[in-house]
Every structure is written in structure tokens, then in C-alpha cells.
PDB file of C-alpha atoms in Angstrom:
ATOM      1  CA  MET A 431      26.497 -51.565  42.557  1.00 65.00           C
ATOM      2  CA  LYS A 432      25.337 -49.871  45.737  1.00 82.00           C
ATOM      3  CA  ILE A 433      22.151 -50.951  47.477  1.00 78.00           C
ATOM      4  CA  GLY A 434      20.774 -47.388  47.276  1.00 73.00           C
ATOM      5  CA  THR A 435      21.322 -47.290  43.510  1.00 80.00           C
ATOM      6  CA  MET A 436      19.697 -50.697  43.077  1.00 86.00           C
ATOM      7  CA  LEU A 437      16.734 -49.638  45.220  1.00 85.00           C
ATOM      8  CA  GLY A 438      16.382 -46.437  43.181  1.00 83.00           C
ATOM      9  CA  LEU A 439      16.343 -48.390  39.918  1.00 88.00           C
ATOM     10  CA  ILE A 440      13.693 -50.753  41.287  1.00 91.00           C
ATOM     11  CA  ILE A 441      11.507 -47.830  42.348  1.00 90.00           C
ATOM     12  CA  VAL A 442      11.871 -46.158  38.928  1.00 90.00           C
ATOM     13  CA  LEU A 443      11.007 -49.471  37.240  1.00 94.00           C
ATOM     14  CA  ILE A 444       7.912 -49.888  39.424  1.00 95.00           C
ATOM     15  CA  VAL A 445       6.745 -46.335  38.646  1.00 94.00           C
ATOM     16  CA  PHE A 446       7.314 -46.929  34.914  1.00 95.00           C
ATOM     17  CA  ILE A 447       5.424 -50.248  34.954  1.00 97.00           C
ATOM     18  CA  ASN A 448       2.582 -48.517  36.826  1.00 96.00           C
ATOM     19  CA  PHE A 449       2.522 -45.782  34.160  1.00 96.00           C
ATOM     20  CA  VAL A 450       2.299 -48.338  31.335  1.00 97.00           C
ATOM     21  CA  TYR A 451      -0.456 -50.240  33.189  1.00 98.00           C
ATOM     22  CA  GLN A 452      -2.453 -47.042  33.822  1.00 97.00           C
ATOM     23  CA  THR A 453      -2.055 -45.982  30.170  1.00 97.00           C
ATOM     24  CA  ILE A 454      -3.400 -49.319  28.923  1.00 97.00           C
ATOM     25  CA  ARG A 455      -6.229 -49.121  31.448  1.00 97.00           C
ATOM     26  CA  LEU A 456      -7.091 -45.574  30.279  1.00 96.00           C
ATOM     27  CA  PHE A 457      -7.281 -46.515  26.607  1.00 96.00           C
ATOM     28  CA  LYS A 458      -9.303 -49.667  27.299  1.00 96.00           C
ATOM     29  CA  GLY A 459     -11.699 -47.671  29.497  1.00 95.00           C
ATOM     30  CA  LEU A 460     -12.116 -44.916  26.900  1.00 93.00           C
ATOM     31  CA  SER A 461     -12.724 -47.456  24.135  1.00 92.00           C
ATOM     32  CA  LYS A 462     -15.225 -49.402  26.228  1.00 93.00           C
ATOM     33  CA  GLN A 463     -17.020 -46.202  27.180  1.00 92.00           C
ATOM     34  CA  MET A 464     -17.093 -44.929  23.598  1.00 91.00           C
ATOM     35  CA  TYR A 465     -18.883 -48.003  22.284  1.00 91.00           C
ATOM     36  CA  ASP A 466     -21.130 -48.582  25.315  1.00 91.00           C
ATOM     37  CA  GLU A 467     -24.860 -49.061  24.720  1.00 92.00           C
ATOM     38  CA  ASP A 468     -25.758 -45.970  26.802  1.00 90.00           C
ATOM     39  CA  THR A 469     -23.201 -43.582  25.258  1.00 90.00           C
ATOM     40  CA  VAL A 470     -24.623 -40.939  22.933  1.00 92.00           C
ATOM     41  CA  HIS A 471     -22.405 -39.189  20.361  1.00 92.00           C
ATOM     42  CA  ARG A 472     -23.595 -35.913  18.854  1.00 93.00           C
ATOM     43  CA  PHE A 473     -22.816 -34.782  15.316  1.00 94.00           C
ATOM     44  CA  GLN A 474     -23.513 -31.795  13.089  1.00 94.00           C
ATOM     45  CA  CYS A 475     -23.846 -32.395   9.362  1.00 92.00           C
ATOM     46  CA  GLY A 476     -21.362 -30.505   7.197  1.00 88.00           C
ATOM     47  CA  LYS A 477     -23.922 -30.003   4.388  1.00 89.00           C
ATOM     48  CA  CYS A 478     -27.295 -29.289   6.001  1.00 90.00           C
ATOM     49  CA  GLY A 479     -26.070 -28.212   9.462  1.00 88.00           C
ATOM     50  CA  GLU A 480     -28.608 -30.385  11.299  1.00 92.00           C
ATOM     51  CA  MET A 481     -27.683 -31.937  14.651  1.00 93.00           C
ATOM     52  CA  HIS A 482     -28.148 -35.678  15.177  1.00 93.00           C
ATOM     53  CA  SER A 483     -26.893 -38.346  17.539  1.00 92.00           C
ATOM     54  CA  LEU A 484     -25.699 -41.930  17.413  1.00 92.00           C
ATOM     55  CA  LYS A 485     -25.508 -44.584  20.128  1.00 93.00           C
ATOM     56  CA  GLY A 486     -22.298 -46.449  20.985  1.00 90.00           C
ATOM     57  CA  PRO A 487     -22.973 -49.606  18.898  1.00 91.00           C
ATOM     58  CA  GLU A 488     -23.730 -47.460  15.827  1.00 92.00           C
ATOM     59  CA  MET A 489     -20.502 -45.565  16.450  1.00 90.00           C
ATOM     60  CA  LYS A 490     -18.590 -48.847  16.607  1.00 90.00           C
ATOM     61  CA  LYS A 491     -19.603 -49.533  12.999  1.00 90.00           C
ATOM     62  CA  LEU A 492     -18.004 -46.195  12.017  1.00 90.00           C
ATOM     63  CA  ARG A 493     -14.659 -46.703  13.741  1.00 88.00           C
ATOM     64  CA  ARG A 494     -12.947 -47.423  10.394  1.00 90.00           C
ATOM     65  CA  ALA A 495     -14.717 -44.563   8.584  1.00 91.00           C
ATOM     66  CA  PRO A 496     -12.531 -41.740   7.248  1.00 92.00           C
ATOM     67  CA  ARG A 497     -11.849 -38.984   9.787  1.00 92.00           C
ATOM     68  CA  ILE A 498     -11.036 -35.359   9.146  1.00 91.00           C
ATOM     69  CA  GLU A 499      -8.996 -33.505  11.778  1.00 91.00           C
ATOM     70  CA  LYS A 500      -8.748 -29.719  11.392  1.00 89.00           C
ATOM     71  CA  SER A 501      -6.465 -27.754  13.703  1.00 86.00           C
ATOM     72  CA  THR A 502      -5.623 -24.065  13.696  1.00 82.00           C
ATOM     73  CA  PHE A 503      -4.041 -21.851  16.338  1.00 83.00           C
ATOM     74  CA  GLY A 504      -7.414 -21.020  17.872  1.00 81.00           C
ATOM     75  CA  SER A 505      -9.641 -24.011  17.191  1.00 85.00           C
ATOM     76  CA  GLN A 506      -9.864 -27.681  16.362  1.00 89.00           C
ATOM     77  CA  SER A 507     -12.546 -29.972  15.002  1.00 90.00           C
ATOM     78  CA  THR A 508     -12.957 -33.642  14.282  1.00 91.00           C
ATOM     79  CA  ALA A 509     -15.323 -35.017  11.658  1.00 94.00           C
ATOM     80  CA  ILE A 510     -16.298 -38.498  10.510  1.00 93.00           C
ATOM     81  CA  VAL A 511     -17.474 -39.134   6.953  1.00 94.00           C
ATOM     82  CA  PHE A 512     -20.771 -41.039   6.737  1.00 92.00           C
ATOM     83  CA  LYS A 513     -24.337 -40.640   5.443  1.00 92.00           C
ATOM     84  CA  CYS A 514     -26.387 -37.928   7.161  1.00 91.00           C
ATOM     85  CA  PRO A 515     -29.779 -39.173   8.427  1.00 91.00           C
ATOM     86  CA  HIS A 516     -31.410 -35.815   7.530  1.00 90.00           C
ATOM     87  CA  CYS A 517     -30.152 -34.892   4.044  1.00 91.00           C
ATOM     88  CA  HIS A 518     -29.081 -38.473   3.114  1.00 90.00           C
ATOM     89  CA  LYS A 519     -25.776 -37.296   1.624  1.00 90.00           C
ATOM     90  CA  ARG A 520     -22.404 -38.833   2.415  1.00 92.00           C
ATOM     91  CA  THR A 521     -20.476 -35.966   3.939  1.00 91.00           C
ATOM     92  CA  SER A 522     -18.383 -35.044   6.953  1.00 92.00           C
ATOM     93  CA  GLN A 523     -20.258 -35.097  10.263  1.00 92.00           C
ATOM     94  CA  ILE A 524     -18.574 -32.819  12.830  1.00 93.00           C
ATOM     95  CA  VAL A 525     -18.276 -34.428  16.262  1.00 93.00           C
ATOM     96  CA  GLN A 526     -19.695 -32.224  19.036  1.00 93.00           C
ATOM     97  CA  PHE A 527     -17.660 -32.536  22.264  1.00 91.00           C
ATOM     98  CA  ASP A 528     -18.704 -31.235  25.695  1.00 88.00           C
ATOM     99  CA  THR A 529     -15.196 -29.800  26.120  1.00 88.00           C
ATOM    100  CA  ASN A 530     -13.348 -28.571  23.028  1.00 86.00           C
ATOM    101  CA  VAL A 531     -10.543 -26.235  24.118  1.00 88.00           C
ATOM    102  CA  THR A 532      -7.490 -24.926  22.281  1.00 86.00           C
ATOM    103  CA  LYS A 533      -5.078 -22.788  24.312  1.00 84.00           C
ATOM    104  CA  GLY A 534      -1.521 -21.513  24.058  1.00 79.00           C
ATOM    105  CA  ALA A 535      -1.435 -20.911  20.292  1.00 76.00           C
ATOM    106  CA  GLY A 536      -2.522 -24.476  19.638  1.00 76.00           C
ATOM    107  CA  MET A 537      -0.063 -26.091  22.049  1.00 81.00           C
ATOM    108  CA  VAL A 538      -2.800 -27.436  24.379  1.00 84.00           C
ATOM    109  CA  ARG A 539      -5.782 -29.172  22.802  1.00 85.00           C
ATOM    110  CA  VAL A 540      -8.526 -30.969  24.695  1.00 87.00           C
ATOM    111  CA  GLN A 541     -11.495 -32.736  23.110  1.00 88.00           C
ATOM    112  CA  MET A 542     -13.570 -34.838  25.480  1.00 89.00           C
ATOM    113  CA  ASN A 543     -17.026 -35.477  26.839  1.00 89.00           C
ATOM    114  CA  GLU A 544     -18.101 -35.281  30.481  1.00 90.00           C
ATOM    115  CA  GLU A 545     -18.118 -39.083  30.857  1.00 90.00           C
ATOM    116  CA  GLN A 546     -14.405 -39.239  29.987  1.00 92.00           C
ATOM    117  CA  LYS A 547     -13.257 -36.794  32.687  1.00 93.00           C
ATOM    118  CA  PRO A 548     -13.193 -39.294  35.596  1.00 94.00           C
ATOM    119  CA  LEU A 549     -11.049 -41.725  33.570  1.00 95.00           C
ATOM    120  CA  ILE A 550      -8.598 -38.990  32.626  1.00 94.00           C
ATOM    121  CA  VAL A 551      -8.388 -37.604  36.164  1.00 94.00           C
ATOM    122  CA  GLN A 552      -7.776 -41.150  37.447  1.00 96.00           C
ATOM    123  CA  PHE A 553      -4.952 -41.560  34.908  1.00 96.00           C
ATOM    124  CA  LEU A 554      -3.382 -38.248  35.912  1.00 95.00           C
ATOM    125  CA  VAL A 555      -3.485 -39.163  39.608  1.00 96.00           C
ATOM    126  CA  ARG A 556      -2.416 -42.803  39.305  1.00 96.00           C
ATOM    127  CA  GLY A 557      -0.166 -42.626  36.228  1.00 95.00           C
ATOM    128  CA  ILE A 558       1.434 -39.174  36.011  1.00 95.00           C
ATOM    129  CA  LEU A 559       1.506 -38.056  39.650  1.00 96.00           C
ATOM    130  CA  PRO A 560       3.918 -40.848  40.730  1.00 94.00           C
ATOM    131  CA  PHE A 561       6.456 -39.568  38.146  1.00 89.00           C
ATOM    132  CA  ILE A 562       6.139 -36.035  39.502  1.00 93.00           C
ATOM    133  CA  LEU A 563       6.505 -37.208  43.098  1.00 92.00           C
ATOM    134  CA  LEU A 564       9.446 -39.438  42.178  1.00 91.00           C
ATOM    135  CA  SER A 565      11.253 -36.557  40.492  1.00 89.00           C
ATOM    136  CA  MET A 566      10.687 -34.354  43.564  1.00 89.00           C
ATOM    137  CA  VAL A 567      11.935 -37.053  45.968  1.00 86.00           C
ATOM    138  CA  TYR A 568      14.855 -37.967  43.682  1.00 80.00           C
ATOM    139  CA  ARG A 569      16.267 -34.414  44.005  1.00 79.00           C
ATOM    140  CA  PHE A 570      16.763 -34.949  47.738  1.00 77.00           C
ATOM    141  CA  PHE A 571      18.679 -38.205  47.343  1.00 69.00           C
ATOM    142  CA  ALA A 572      20.709 -37.459  44.190  1.00 62.00           C
TER     143      ALA A 572
END
């Protein structure tokens, strides 16, 4: 095997390991942030329509609660089934995100809050960008 080929394989392996590491770091960061004491999650009751909020530790208790995901070409929504603090009925509580975008006939869907953006941008720069750069550099040497 040529030294150039071996070096190329090592670089691809390093970029892949970095991607896996950054992915794990992203999911751990998002999970930690979601259940943090200072994080506030907003919901709208499916029955009475009232808005209410829960803190991170309260949300952690609901992580195994049934979830309802609705997706159409133009919209998406996520709901968690639990007891509404206003009407006291067990019904679906629609999660209110800061960014809830559906584009390209449902091909691109983004649901996130403002606190999650830095983690996602960091993942894109540190995890995805090396793959893009590697593919651009690889064209010159292939």
C-alpha cells in the first residue's frame, strides 16, 4: 500500500472519529440543556388552548410520556401528553419552539429554541465542516 493512500485513510479515519465525537457531544449538550434548572419549556394545551410553562426538572419527569408528532408538507408540531395545569385534563400539550420551520415541501424541518442554536452551530462547524473540506481537498489529490 502506498504511503499517500495510507495517509489518506488515516485522515479520513480522524475526520470520522471527530464526527462521532462531535455528535455525541451535541446530544449530551442538548440533553443537559433540556433538563437544566434554568431552562423553561412552553406548552399550549390541546383542550383549553391556554399557554403554560415547565422548568427543566419537571420536563425530565415527562421524558417517557407519550409524544405526538404531526408533520405535513407545510407544518410540523410536537406534543406531549400530560395533565394540563389549567383545565386539569390529561391531553396533548403542544410544545412551543422559538424556531419551527418547514421548507421544501417538508424536506427541511427545524424545531429548536434559541438556547440550542450555539450547540448546533458548533456541531456544524466542528463536525460537518471537516467532511466538506476533506471532500474538496480529496478532489485535488484523487
